[in-house]
Amino acid sequence: MTARVVIASGGTGGHMFPALALADEIVRRGHRVALVVDERGRRWVTGDHEVHVVAAARPGLGVLGRGLGVAQGLVQCLGLLRRMRPSVAACFGGYASFPPAMAARLLGRPVVVHEQNAVLGKANRALAGFSRRLALSFARTDHAPALSERTVVTGNPLRAGFRAPVADAPQDGRLRIFVMGGSQGARVFSTVLPEALARLPAELRSRLRLVQQARAEDLDHVRQRYAELGIEAEIASFFDDVPRRLSGCDLVIVRSGASTVAEVTACGRPALYVPYAHAADDHQYVNALRVAEAGGGLVLRELDASPEKLADAINELANNPERLSVMAAAALSFSRPDATVALADLVLSVVEPDP
């Protein structure tokens, strides 16, 4: 039987990347997919996927505004799903996933919810109660029901390419650092990291080979500061070859959104995580903590990330290559490279024919 799968997602990259990975896998298996997203989510979609944009609540709106957004979206989704007659709805959280999931439930269609973070998001908490399956990325997920036949761990689906082989360590004593900060770069890395590296011994600075993502408005400042410090650095606002950059570095300095954690661990890279301080439910800190507990990284809270503390952490790791190797192995063991396949299997296992 050819299934008709609705995939609903909030509009951030953290929601959309795994949703698109699942869509590609289900289409590869010969089934049909329709993406239901808000205006923010539409910008992430490329290729030939069928896309429907619906109204949704948005961050920053008051209670009345959010309620109106949900109501409008629900009316749209009820009409849309009646016409589509989906076999199953897979929902990835965020405000925009709520109306499609509710519409599927009201129309008697099975719902599968996927949580990317180590904290069950607010929308997913509401949806989990009536979902047929709840898929988790982390075995320990705050606010999630206990693991059971209904609540299972699949991991977080990845964009294509994040299974690159880990490069061998350089033989010239260089330390290759890759700095990522989300879709636009993190301001803390552009301001604090250069001053942290300035505090390193000159001998260590001379061995650094740095690749860093920075916001467009920070590029000139960051380049100039590294030049003053004599650090060999490549700075850009965007890299289109992240898997290669990850697999070719010795240490990653990153935020800890769910997709970032999945990508870094899939490439088996030791990481210094600096979680975004204002993430909902502090989920980035919990994501990073789970990796650190497994031995695959260190965590430095953003509000504690002074140049001195960041320099101490980098210096300690730079002078302990054995520890970096152990962390790399732990990160790879923590990863779930089969997450996309596992989630697709789970979604298709609850497919129901048209009533």
Coordinates of C-alpha atoms in Angstrom, one line a residue:
M1 CA 0.0 0.0 0.0
T2 CA 1.2 3.5 -0.9
A3 CA 0.9 5.7 2.2
R4 CA 0.0 9.4 2.2
V5 CA 2.1 11.0 5.0
V6 CA 1.5 14.5 6.3
I7 CA 4.6 15.9 8.0
A8 CA 3.9 19.0 10.2
S9 CA 6.7 21.1 11.7
G10 CA 7.4 24.4 13.3
G11 CA 9.4 26.9 11.4
T12 CA 12.9 26.8 12.9
G13 CA 15.8 24.9 11.3
G14 CA 15.9 22.6 14.4
H15 CA 12.4 21.5 13.6
M16 CA 12.6 21.6 9.8
F17 CA 15.9 19.7 9.2
P18 CA 14.7 16.4 10.7
A19 CA 11.2 16.9 9.2
L20 CA 12.8 17.2 5.7
A21 CA 15.1 14.3 6.3
L22 CA 12.1 12.1 7.2
A23 CA 10.2 13.4 4.1
D24 CA 13.1 12.4 1.8
E25 CA 13.3 8.9 3.3
I26 CA 9.6 8.3 3.0
V27 CA 9.5 9.5 -0.6
R28 CA 12.6 7.3 -1.3
R29 CA 10.5 4.3 -0.1
G30 CA 7.8 5.1 -2.7
H31 CA 5.2 6.8 -0.5
R32 CA 3.7 10.3 -0.9
V33 CA 4.5 13.2 1.5
A34 CA 2.8 16.6 2.1
L35 CA 4.6 19.1 4.3
V36 CA 2.3 21.4 6.4
V37 CA 4.3 24.4 7.8
D38 CA 3.9 28.0 8.5
E39 CA 5.5 30.9 6.6
R40 CA 8.8 30.5 8.5
G41 CA 9.0 26.8 7.7
R42 CA 8.4 27.3 4.0
R43 CA 11.7 29.0 3.5
W44 CA 13.6 25.8 4.5
V45 CA 11.9 23.6 1.8
T46 CA 13.8 22.9 -1.4
G47 CA 13.1 20.3 -4.1
D48 CA 9.8 18.9 -5.2
H49 CA 8.0 18.3 -1.9
E50 CA 4.3 19.2 -1.8
V51 CA 4.0 22.1 0.7
H52 CA 1.0 23.7 2.4
V53 CA 1.4 26.9 4.4
V54 CA -1.1 27.3 7.2
A55 CA -1.7 29.9 9.9
A56 CA -0.1 29.2 13.3
A57 CA 0.6 30.9 16.6
R58 CA 3.9 32.7 16.8
P59 CA 6.4 33.5 19.5
G60 CA 5.8 36.9 21.1
L61 CA 2.1 37.0 20.6
G62 CA -0.2 37.3 23.6
V63 CA -2.6 34.6 24.7
L64 CA -5.4 36.0 22.5
G65 CA -3.1 36.2 19.5
R66 CA -1.8 32.7 19.9
G67 CA -5.4 31.4 20.4
L68 CA -6.6 33.0 17.2
G69 CA -3.6 31.6 15.3
V70 CA -4.3 28.1 16.5
A71 CA -8.0 28.4 15.7
Q72 CA -7.4 29.7 12.2
G73 CA -4.8 27.1 11.5
L74 CA -7.0 24.3 12.8
V75 CA -9.9 25.3 10.5
Q76 CA -7.4 25.4 7.5
C77 CA -6.0 22.0 8.5
L78 CA -9.3 20.3 8.9
G79 CA -10.3 21.2 5.4
L80 CA -6.8 20.3 4.0
L81 CA -6.6 16.9 5.7
R82 CA -10.2 16.0 4.8
R83 CA -9.2 16.4 1.1
M84 CA -5.8 14.7 1.6
R85 CA -7.1 11.7 3.6
P86 CA -3.6 11.1 5.1
S87 CA -2.6 7.6 6.3
V88 CA -0.6 9.2 9.2
A89 CA 0.5 12.5 10.5
A90 CA 4.1 13.0 11.7
C91 CA 4.6 16.1 13.8
F92 CA 7.9 17.7 14.9
G93 CA 6.8 20.2 17.4
G94 CA 6.6 24.0 17.3
Y95 CA 3.5 26.1 17.1
A96 CA 2.9 25.2 13.5
S97 CA 2.7 21.5 14.2
F98 CA -0.2 21.9 16.6
P99 CA -3.1 22.6 14.2
P100 CA -2.3 19.7 11.7
A101 CA -1.9 17.3 14.6
M102 CA -5.2 18.3 16.2
A103 CA -6.9 18.1 12.8
A104 CA -5.5 14.6 12.2
R105 CA -6.7 13.5 15.7
L106 CA -10.2 14.9 15.1
L107 CA -10.4 13.1 11.8
G108 CA -9.3 9.8 13.3
R109 CA -5.9 9.7 11.7
P110 CA -2.9 8.3 13.7
V111 CA -0.4 10.8 14.9
V112 CA 3.3 10.3 15.5
V113 CA 5.2 13.0 17.5
H114 CA 8.9 13.4 17.3
E115 CA 10.9 15.4 19.9
Q116 CA 14.3 16.6 18.9
N117 CA 15.6 17.9 22.2
A118 CA 16.3 16.4 25.6
V119 CA 13.4 18.4 27.0
L120 CA 9.9 17.6 25.6
G121 CA 8.7 20.9 24.1
K122 CA 5.5 22.6 25.1
A123 CA 3.6 21.8 21.9
N124 CA 4.8 18.2 22.0
R125 CA 3.7 17.9 25.6
A126 CA 0.2 18.7 24.5
L127 CA 0.3 16.4 21.5
A128 CA 2.0 13.5 23.3
G129 CA -1.2 12.5 25.2
F130 CA -3.1 11.5 22.0
S131 CA -0.3 10.5 19.7
R132 CA 0.0 6.8 18.6
R133 CA 3.8 7.0 19.1
L134 CA 6.1 9.4 20.7
A135 CA 9.6 9.3 19.2
L136 CA 12.6 10.7 21.2
S137 CA 16.0 11.8 20.2
F138 CA 17.5 11.3 23.7
A139 CA 16.9 8.3 25.9
R140 CA 16.6 10.6 28.8
T141 CA 14.1 13.4 27.9
D142 CA 12.7 15.7 30.5
H143 CA 8.9 15.7 30.8
A144 CA 8.5 12.7 28.5
P145 CA 6.6 9.5 29.5
A146 CA 8.7 6.5 30.4
L147 CA 10.0 4.4 27.5
S148 CA 7.4 1.8 26.4
E149 CA 5.9 0.4 23.2
R150 CA 4.4 3.8 22.6
T151 CA 7.4 6.0 23.7
V152 CA 10.5 5.0 21.8
V153 CA 14.0 6.3 21.1
T154 CA 14.8 6.8 17.4
G155 CA 17.4 9.6 17.5
N156 CA 17.2 12.8 15.5
P157 CA 17.1 12.5 11.7
L158 CA 20.0 14.2 9.9
R159 CA 20.4 16.0 6.7
A160 CA 22.3 14.0 4.1
G161 CA 26.1 13.9 4.4
F162 CA 26.6 13.7 8.1
R163 CA 28.3 10.3 8.1
A164 CA 31.6 11.6 6.8
P165 CA 34.6 9.5 8.0
V166 CA 36.6 11.1 10.8
A167 CA 39.9 12.4 9.5
D168 CA 43.2 11.3 11.0
A169 CA 44.8 13.6 13.5
P170 CA 47.5 15.8 11.9
Q171 CA 51.1 14.8 12.5
D172 CA 52.4 18.4 12.7
G173 CA 51.0 19.3 16.1
R174 CA 48.3 21.6 14.7
L175 CA 45.0 21.9 16.5
R176 CA 42.1 22.4 14.0
I177 CA 39.1 24.1 15.6
F178 CA 35.8 24.5 13.9
V179 CA 33.4 27.1 15.4
M180 CA 29.7 26.9 14.6
G181 CA 26.9 29.1 16.1
G182 CA 23.6 28.1 14.5
S183 CA 22.2 29.4 11.2
Q184 CA 23.7 32.9 11.6
G185 CA 26.6 32.4 14.0
A186 CA 26.6 33.1 17.7
R187 CA 27.6 36.6 18.9
V188 CA 29.3 35.2 21.9
F189 CA 31.8 33.4 19.7
S190 CA 32.6 36.6 17.8
T191 CA 33.2 38.6 21.0
V192 CA 34.5 36.2 23.6
L193 CA 36.4 33.6 21.7
P194 CA 39.0 36.0 20.1
E195 CA 39.8 37.3 23.6
A196 CA 40.0 33.8 25.0
L197 CA 42.5 32.8 22.3
A198 CA 44.5 35.9 23.0
R199 CA 45.0 34.5 26.5
L200 CA 46.6 31.2 25.2
P201 CA 50.3 30.8 25.1
A202 CA 51.9 32.1 21.9
E203 CA 53.2 28.7 21.1
L204 CA 49.7 27.2 21.2
R205 CA 48.3 30.1 19.2
S206 CA 50.8 29.4 16.5
R207 CA 49.5 25.8 16.2
L208 CA 45.9 26.8 15.8
R209 CA 44.0 26.4 12.5
L210 CA 40.6 28.0 13.0
V211 CA 37.5 27.9 10.9
Q212 CA 34.7 30.0 12.3
Q213 CA 31.2 31.0 11.4
A214 CA 30.3 34.5 12.3
R215 CA 27.5 37.0 11.6
A216 CA 28.1 39.2 8.6
E217 CA 28.4 42.3 10.7
D218 CA 31.1 40.6 12.8
L219 CA 33.3 39.3 10.0
D220 CA 35.7 42.2 9.7
H221 CA 36.2 42.6 13.4
V222 CA 36.9 38.9 13.9
R223 CA 39.3 38.6 11.0
Q224 CA 41.2 41.6 12.2
R225 CA 41.5 40.4 15.7
Y226 CA 42.8 36.9 14.7
A227 CA 45.3 38.6 12.3
E228 CA 46.6 40.7 15.3
L229 CA 47.0 37.5 17.3
G230 CA 48.8 35.7 14.5
I231 CA 46.2 32.9 14.3
E232 CA 45.5 31.3 10.9
A233 CA 41.7 31.6 10.5
E234 CA 39.1 31.2 7.8
I235 CA 36.0 33.2 8.8
A236 CA 32.6 33.2 6.9
S237 CA 29.0 33.7 7.7
F238 CA 28.0 30.4 6.1
F239 CA 29.7 27.1 5.2
D240 CA 28.0 24.8 2.7
D241 CA 30.3 21.8 3.5
V242 CA 29.7 21.4 7.2
P243 CA 30.1 17.6 7.2
R244 CA 33.6 17.9 5.7
R245 CA 34.5 20.7 8.1
L246 CA 33.3 18.7 11.1
S247 CA 35.1 15.5 10.0
G248 CA 38.4 17.4 9.4
C249 CA 38.7 19.2 12.8
D250 CA 40.1 18.2 16.2
L251 CA 37.7 20.2 18.3
V252 CA 34.3 21.8 17.7
I253 CA 33.1 24.8 19.6
V254 CA 29.3 25.1 19.1
R255 CA 25.9 25.9 20.4
S256 CA 23.9 22.8 21.4
G257 CA 20.6 22.8 19.4
A258 CA 19.3 19.4 18.7
S259 CA 20.4 19.2 15.1
T260 CA 23.9 20.6 15.9
V261 CA 24.3 17.9 18.6
A262 CA 23.2 15.2 16.2
E263 CA 25.6 16.4 13.5
V264 CA 28.6 16.7 15.8
T265 CA 28.1 13.3 17.4
A266 CA 27.4 11.6 14.1
C267 CA 30.8 12.8 12.9
G268 CA 32.4 11.7 16.1
R269 CA 33.8 15.0 17.1
P270 CA 34.8 16.1 20.6
A271 CA 33.0 19.4 21.4
L272 CA 33.0 22.3 23.7
Y273 CA 29.3 23.2 23.9
V274 CA 28.2 26.8 24.9
P275 CA 24.4 26.5 25.0
Y276 CA 22.2 29.4 24.1
A277 CA 21.2 31.0 27.4
H278 CA 17.6 31.9 26.4
A279 CA 16.5 28.6 24.8
A280 CA 13.0 27.5 25.9
D281 CA 13.2 25.3 29.0
D282 CA 17.0 25.7 28.8
H283 CA 16.8 22.8 26.4
Q284 CA 20.2 23.5 24.8
Y285 CA 21.9 23.1 28.2
V286 CA 20.2 19.8 28.7
N287 CA 21.1 18.6 25.2
A288 CA 24.8 19.4 25.9
L289 CA 24.6 17.9 29.3
R290 CA 23.5 14.5 27.9
V291 CA 26.5 14.4 25.6
A292 CA 28.9 15.5 28.4
E293 CA 27.5 12.8 30.7
A294 CA 28.3 10.3 28.0
G295 CA 31.9 11.7 27.8
G296 CA 31.6 13.2 24.4
G297 CA 31.9 16.9 25.2
L298 CA 32.3 19.7 27.8
V299 CA 29.7 22.3 28.7
L300 CA 30.3 25.9 29.4
R301 CA 27.2 28.0 30.1
E302 CA 27.0 31.1 28.0
L303 CA 26.7 33.4 31.0
D304 CA 29.8 31.8 32.5
A305 CA 31.7 31.9 29.2
S306 CA 34.3 34.5 30.1
P307 CA 37.5 34.8 28.0
E308 CA 39.4 33.3 31.0
K309 CA 37.2 30.3 31.4
L310 CA 37.0 29.6 27.7
A311 CA 40.8 29.9 27.4
D312 CA 41.2 27.5 30.3
A313 CA 39.0 24.9 28.6
I314 CA 40.7 25.2 25.2
N315 CA 44.1 25.1 26.7
E316 CA 43.3 22.0 28.7
L317 CA 42.0 20.1 25.7
A318 CA 44.7 21.3 23.4
N319 CA 47.4 19.8 25.7
N320 CA 45.6 16.5 26.1
P321 CA 45.2 14.8 22.7
E322 CA 44.4 11.5 24.5
R323 CA 41.4 13.1 26.1
L324 CA 40.2 14.5 22.7
S325 CA 40.4 11.0 21.3
V326 CA 38.4 9.5 24.1
M327 CA 35.8 12.3 23.7
A328 CA 35.6 11.6 20.0
A329 CA 34.9 7.9 20.5
A330 CA 32.3 8.7 23.2
A331 CA 30.6 11.2 20.9
L332 CA 30.4 8.7 18.1
S333 CA 29.0 6.1 20.4
F334 CA 26.4 8.5 21.6
S335 CA 25.2 9.2 18.1
R336 CA 22.3 7.5 16.3
P337 CA 23.3 7.5 12.6
D338 CA 20.2 5.3 11.7
A339 CA 17.7 7.9 13.2
T340 CA 16.1 8.7 9.8
V341 CA 15.5 5.1 9.0
A342 CA 14.3 4.3 12.5
L343 CA 11.8 7.2 12.5
A344 CA 10.5 6.3 9.0
D345 CA 10.0 2.7 10.1
L346 CA 8.0 3.9 13.2
V347 CA 5.8 6.3 11.2
L348 CA 5.0 3.8 8.6
S349 CA 4.3 1.1 11.2
V350 CA 1.1 2.9 12.3
V351 CA -0.2 3.7 8.8
E352 CA -3.9 3.1 8.4
P353 CA -5.9 2.8 5.2
D354 CA -8.7 5.3 4.4
P355 CA -11.7 4.9 6.6

